[in-house]
Amino acid sequence: MSDLAQAERMIEALLFAAAEPLSAADLAGRLPAGADIGAALMALKARYTGRGVELACVADRWRLQTPADLAFLMTKEREEPRRLTREAQETLAIIAYHQPVTRADIESIRGVQASRGTLDVLLELGLVRMRGRRRTPGRPVTYGTTDAFLEHYGLPSLADLPGAAEMKAAGLLDLDLPAGFTVPDPAAAVADEDPLEDGDSPEFHQDFLADGDVAGDS
């Protein structure tokens, strides 16, 4: 192998392993004394012309890179996070502050019937979980928030949810509130709730992975 071919091979190895572009001086410091760096670089550049990798000079430094016409192959596709509807946001807020809460509780607080898919979406996103069953006729499922809810909103614990003062300051509560109004404490002990049993499922959980539009009610 000629000296030029050997220098070209060494430069190729250095550029392949380098974490950042290398200057001619950087390369000369690694190669044997007297190596023709310029000629080796030109030979290497010619050899890579038209291939899936090319030799390029950026700010007087050399690097191996993807050709511009193949840049589309490096584009990463990702799904944008799903934006919650207003109804889902209101439902999530009610669950966060009033948990454990049943579907009937949510409808009573909102003043409207809960749509079929709202709780399904919150369950699917992992922001809400089934907690247990209320000790009342029919033993309805109760819902609460998850650790993922705390992580998403940057809360150390449920005790760190905004209180009445913070909500007033943010304009989320009417300043003319009834006397004795307090924000519900989701961390308070619950006496009328039993733990879930094996096989328990929400009243209208939709299986998003199943064939068909809507799974049957449970």
CSV table of C-alpha atoms in Angstrom, one decimal:
chain,number,residue,atom,x,y,z
A,1,MET,CA,0.0,0.0,0.0
A,2,SER,CA,1.3,3.4,-1.0
A,3,ASP,CA,2.0,6.1,1.6
A,4,LEU,CA,-0.9,8.2,0.2
A,5,ALA,CA,-3.3,5.3,0.4
A,6,GLN,CA,-2.2,4.5,4.0
A,7,ALA,CA,-2.7,8.2,5.0
A,8,GLU,CA,-6.1,8.2,3.4
A,9,ARG,CA,-7.1,5.1,5.3
A,10,MET,CA,-5.9,6.6,8.6
A,11,ILE,CA,-7.7,9.8,8.0
A,12,GLU,CA,-10.9,7.9,7.2
A,13,ALA,CA,-10.6,6.0,10.5
A,14,LEU,CA,-10.0,9.2,12.5
A,15,LEU,CA,-13.0,11.0,10.9
A,16,PHE,CA,-15.2,8.0,11.4
A,17,ALA,CA,-14.5,7.8,15.1
A,18,ALA,CA,-14.3,11.6,15.8
A,19,ALA,CA,-17.1,13.2,17.9
A,20,GLU,CA,-16.6,16.5,16.1
A,21,PRO,CA,-14.9,17.8,12.9
A,22,LEU,CA,-11.1,17.6,12.7
A,23,SER,CA,-8.7,20.2,11.3
A,24,ALA,CA,-5.8,19.4,9.1
A,25,ALA,CA,-3.6,20.2,12.1
A,26,ASP,CA,-5.6,17.7,14.2
A,27,LEU,CA,-5.0,15.0,11.6
A,28,ALA,CA,-1.3,15.8,11.2
A,29,GLY,CA,-0.9,15.4,14.9
A,30,ARG,CA,-2.1,11.8,14.6
A,31,LEU,CA,-0.6,10.7,11.3
A,32,PRO,CA,3.1,9.8,10.8
A,33,ALA,CA,5.5,12.7,10.2
A,34,GLY,CA,5.6,13.8,6.5
A,35,ALA,CA,2.2,12.4,5.6
A,36,ASP,CA,0.6,14.5,2.8
A,37,ILE,CA,-2.6,15.4,4.6
A,38,GLY,CA,-4.0,17.7,1.8
A,39,ALA,CA,-3.6,15.1,-0.9
A,40,ALA,CA,-5.0,12.3,1.3
A,41,LEU,CA,-8.1,14.5,2.1
A,42,MET,CA,-8.7,15.2,-1.6
A,43,ALA,CA,-8.4,11.5,-2.5
A,44,LEU,CA,-10.8,10.6,0.3
A,45,LYS,CA,-13.2,13.3,-0.8
A,46,ALA,CA,-13.2,12.0,-4.4
A,47,ARG,CA,-13.7,8.4,-3.2
A,48,TYR,CA,-16.8,9.4,-1.2
A,49,THR,CA,-18.4,11.5,-4.0
A,50,GLY,CA,-21.8,10.1,-4.9
A,51,ARG,CA,-22.0,7.7,-2.0
A,52,GLY,CA,-24.3,7.6,1.1
A,53,VAL,CA,-21.6,9.4,3.1
A,54,GLU,CA,-19.5,12.4,2.0
A,55,LEU,CA,-16.4,14.2,3.2
A,56,ALA,CA,-17.1,17.8,3.9
A,57,CYS,CA,-15.1,20.8,5.1
A,58,VAL,CA,-16.9,22.9,7.7
A,59,ALA,CA,-15.1,26.0,9.2
A,60,ASP,CA,-11.8,24.6,8.1
A,61,ARG,CA,-12.5,21.3,9.7
A,62,TRP,CA,-13.3,18.0,8.1
A,63,ARG,CA,-16.1,15.5,8.8
A,64,LEU,CA,-18.0,12.6,7.3
A,65,GLN,CA,-21.7,13.5,6.9
A,66,THR,CA,-24.9,12.5,5.2
A,67,PRO,CA,-25.3,14.2,1.7
A,68,ALA,CA,-27.9,16.9,1.6
A,69,ASP,CA,-30.1,14.9,-0.9
A,70,LEU,CA,-30.4,12.1,1.7
A,71,ALA,CA,-31.2,14.3,4.7
A,72,PHE,CA,-34.9,13.3,4.5
A,73,LEU,CA,-33.9,9.8,5.7
A,74,MET,CA,-32.6,11.2,9.0
A,75,THR,CA,-35.9,13.0,9.8
A,76,LYS,CA,-37.6,11.5,12.8
A,77,GLU,CA,-41.4,11.3,12.8
A,78,ARG,CA,-43.2,11.5,16.1
A,79,GLU,CA,-46.7,12.0,17.3
A,80,GLU,CA,-47.7,15.3,18.7
A,81,PRO,CA,-49.1,15.0,22.3
A,82,ARG,CA,-52.9,14.8,22.2
A,83,ARG,CA,-54.5,18.1,23.4
A,84,LEU,CA,-57.3,17.6,25.9
A,85,THR,CA,-60.7,19.0,25.1
A,86,ARG,CA,-62.2,21.5,27.4
A,87,GLU,CA,-64.5,18.8,28.8
A,88,ALA,CA,-61.6,16.5,29.4
A,89,GLN,CA,-59.7,19.3,31.2
A,90,GLU,CA,-62.7,20.1,33.4
A,91,THR,CA,-63.2,16.4,34.1
A,92,LEU,CA,-59.6,16.0,35.0
A,93,ALA,CA,-59.7,19.0,37.3
A,94,ILE,CA,-62.8,17.6,39.1
A,95,ILE,CA,-61.1,14.2,39.6
A,96,ALA,CA,-57.9,15.9,40.8
A,97,TYR,CA,-59.7,18.0,43.5
A,98,HIS,CA,-62.6,15.7,44.5
A,99,GLN,CA,-61.0,12.2,44.2
A,100,PRO,CA,-62.1,9.6,44.9
A,101,VAL,CA,-65.0,10.6,42.6
A,102,THR,CA,-67.6,8.6,40.6
A,103,ARG,CA,-68.9,9.4,37.1
A,104,ALA,CA,-72.2,10.6,38.7
A,105,ASP,CA,-70.2,12.9,41.0
A,106,ILE,CA,-68.4,14.4,37.9
A,107,GLU,CA,-71.7,14.9,36.1
A,108,SER,CA,-73.2,16.5,39.2
A,109,ILE,CA,-70.3,19.0,39.6
A,110,ARG,CA,-70.1,19.9,35.9
A,111,GLY,CA,-73.9,20.1,35.6
A,112,VAL,CA,-73.9,18.1,32.4
A,113,GLN,CA,-73.8,14.4,31.4
A,114,ALA,CA,-70.3,13.1,30.9
A,115,SER,CA,-69.6,12.1,27.3
A,116,ARG,CA,-68.8,8.5,26.6
A,117,GLY,CA,-65.2,8.9,25.6
A,118,THR,CA,-63.9,11.5,28.1
A,119,LEU,CA,-63.0,9.2,30.9
A,120,ASP,CA,-61.7,6.7,28.3
A,121,VAL,CA,-59.2,9.3,27.0
A,122,LEU,CA,-58.0,10.2,30.5
A,123,LEU,CA,-57.6,6.5,31.4
A,124,GLU,CA,-55.8,5.8,28.1
A,125,LEU,CA,-53.4,8.7,28.7
A,126,GLY,CA,-52.6,7.4,32.1
A,127,LEU,CA,-53.7,10.6,33.9
A,128,VAL,CA,-56.5,8.9,35.7
A,129,ARG,CA,-57.0,5.5,37.3
A,130,MET,CA,-59.8,3.5,38.9
A,131,ARG,CA,-59.3,3.7,42.6
A,132,GLY,CA,-62.0,1.6,44.1
A,133,ARG,CA,-65.8,1.3,44.6
A,134,ARG,CA,-68.0,3.6,46.6
A,135,ARG,CA,-69.9,2.0,49.5
A,136,THR,CA,-73.2,3.1,48.1
A,137,PRO,CA,-76.0,1.3,46.2
A,138,GLY,CA,-74.6,0.0,42.9
A,139,ARG,CA,-71.1,0.3,44.2
A,140,PRO,CA,-69.9,2.7,41.4
A,141,VAL,CA,-66.3,2.8,40.4
A,142,THR,CA,-64.3,5.7,41.9
A,143,TYR,CA,-61.6,7.6,40.0
A,144,GLY,CA,-58.4,9.3,41.0
A,145,THR,CA,-55.3,10.8,39.4
A,146,THR,CA,-52.0,8.9,38.8
A,147,ASP,CA,-48.3,9.6,39.3
A,148,ALA,CA,-48.2,10.4,35.6
A,149,PHE,CA,-50.7,13.3,36.3
A,150,LEU,CA,-48.3,14.7,39.0
A,151,GLU,CA,-45.3,14.3,36.6
A,152,HIS,CA,-47.2,16.0,33.7
A,153,TYR,CA,-48.1,19.0,35.8
A,154,GLY,CA,-44.8,19.1,37.8
A,155,LEU,CA,-46.4,18.5,41.2
A,156,PRO,CA,-44.5,16.8,44.0
A,157,SER,CA,-47.8,15.6,45.5
A,158,LEU,CA,-51.6,16.2,45.5
A,159,ALA,CA,-51.1,18.5,48.4
A,160,ASP,CA,-49.3,20.8,46.0
A,161,LEU,CA,-52.4,21.4,43.8
A,162,PRO,CA,-53.2,25.1,43.7
A,163,GLY,CA,-55.3,26.3,46.6
A,164,ALA,CA,-58.2,28.8,46.7
A,165,ALA,CA,-55.8,31.8,47.0
A,166,GLU,CA,-53.7,30.7,44.0
A,167,MET,CA,-56.8,29.9,41.9
A,168,LYS,CA,-58.3,33.3,42.7
A,169,ALA,CA,-55.0,35.1,41.7
A,170,ALA,CA,-55.1,33.2,38.4
A,171,GLY,CA,-58.6,34.2,37.8
A,172,LEU,CA,-59.9,30.6,38.0
A,173,LEU,CA,-62.3,31.3,40.9
A,174,ASP,CA,-64.9,33.9,41.2
A,175,LEU,CA,-63.9,36.4,43.9
A,176,ASP,CA,-67.5,36.5,45.2
A,177,LEU,CA,-67.4,33.0,46.7
A,178,PRO,CA,-69.9,31.6,49.3
A,179,ALA,CA,-68.9,31.9,52.9
A,180,GLY,CA,-66.9,29.0,54.2
A,181,PHE,CA,-65.8,27.9,50.7
A,182,THR,CA,-62.7,25.6,50.7
A,183,VAL,CA,-61.0,23.8,47.9
A,184,PRO,CA,-61.4,20.0,48.3
A,185,ASP,CA,-58.5,18.2,49.8
A,186,PRO,CA,-57.7,15.2,47.5
A,187,ALA,CA,-55.2,13.9,50.1
A,188,ALA,CA,-57.8,13.6,52.8
A,189,ALA,CA,-58.6,10.1,54.2
A,190,VAL,CA,-61.6,8.3,52.6
A,191,ALA,CA,-63.9,6.2,54.6
A,192,ASP,CA,-66.6,5.2,52.1
A,193,GLU,CA,-64.4,3.5,49.5
A,194,ASP,CA,-63.5,-0.2,49.0
A,195,PRO,CA,-60.4,-1.3,47.0
A,196,LEU,CA,-60.9,-2.7,43.5
A,197,GLU,CA,-61.3,-6.4,43.0
A,198,ASP,CA,-59.9,-8.5,40.1
A,199,GLY,CA,-61.8,-7.9,36.9
A,200,ASP,CA,-63.2,-4.5,37.9
A,201,SER,CA,-63.4,-2.1,35.0
A,202,PRO,CA,-64.9,1.3,34.4
A,203,GLU,CA,-68.6,1.7,33.5
A,204,PHE,CA,-67.9,2.6,29.9
A,205,HIS,CA,-64.2,1.9,29.1
A,206,GLN,CA,-63.5,1.8,25.4
A,207,ASP,CA,-60.9,-0.6,24.1
A,208,PHE,CA,-58.9,1.5,21.6
A,209,LEU,CA,-56.9,-1.5,20.4
A,210,ALA,CA,-59.9,-3.7,19.6
A,211,ASP,CA,-61.5,-4.0,16.2
A,212,GLY,CA,-64.6,-1.9,15.7
A,213,ASP,CA,-65.5,1.6,16.8
A,214,VAL,CA,-66.7,1.1,20.4
A,215,ALA,CA,-66.3,-1.8,22.9
A,216,GLY,CA,-69.3,-3.0,24.8
A,217,ASP,CA,-70.3,-1.5,28.2
A,218,SER,CA,-69.1,-3.5,31.2
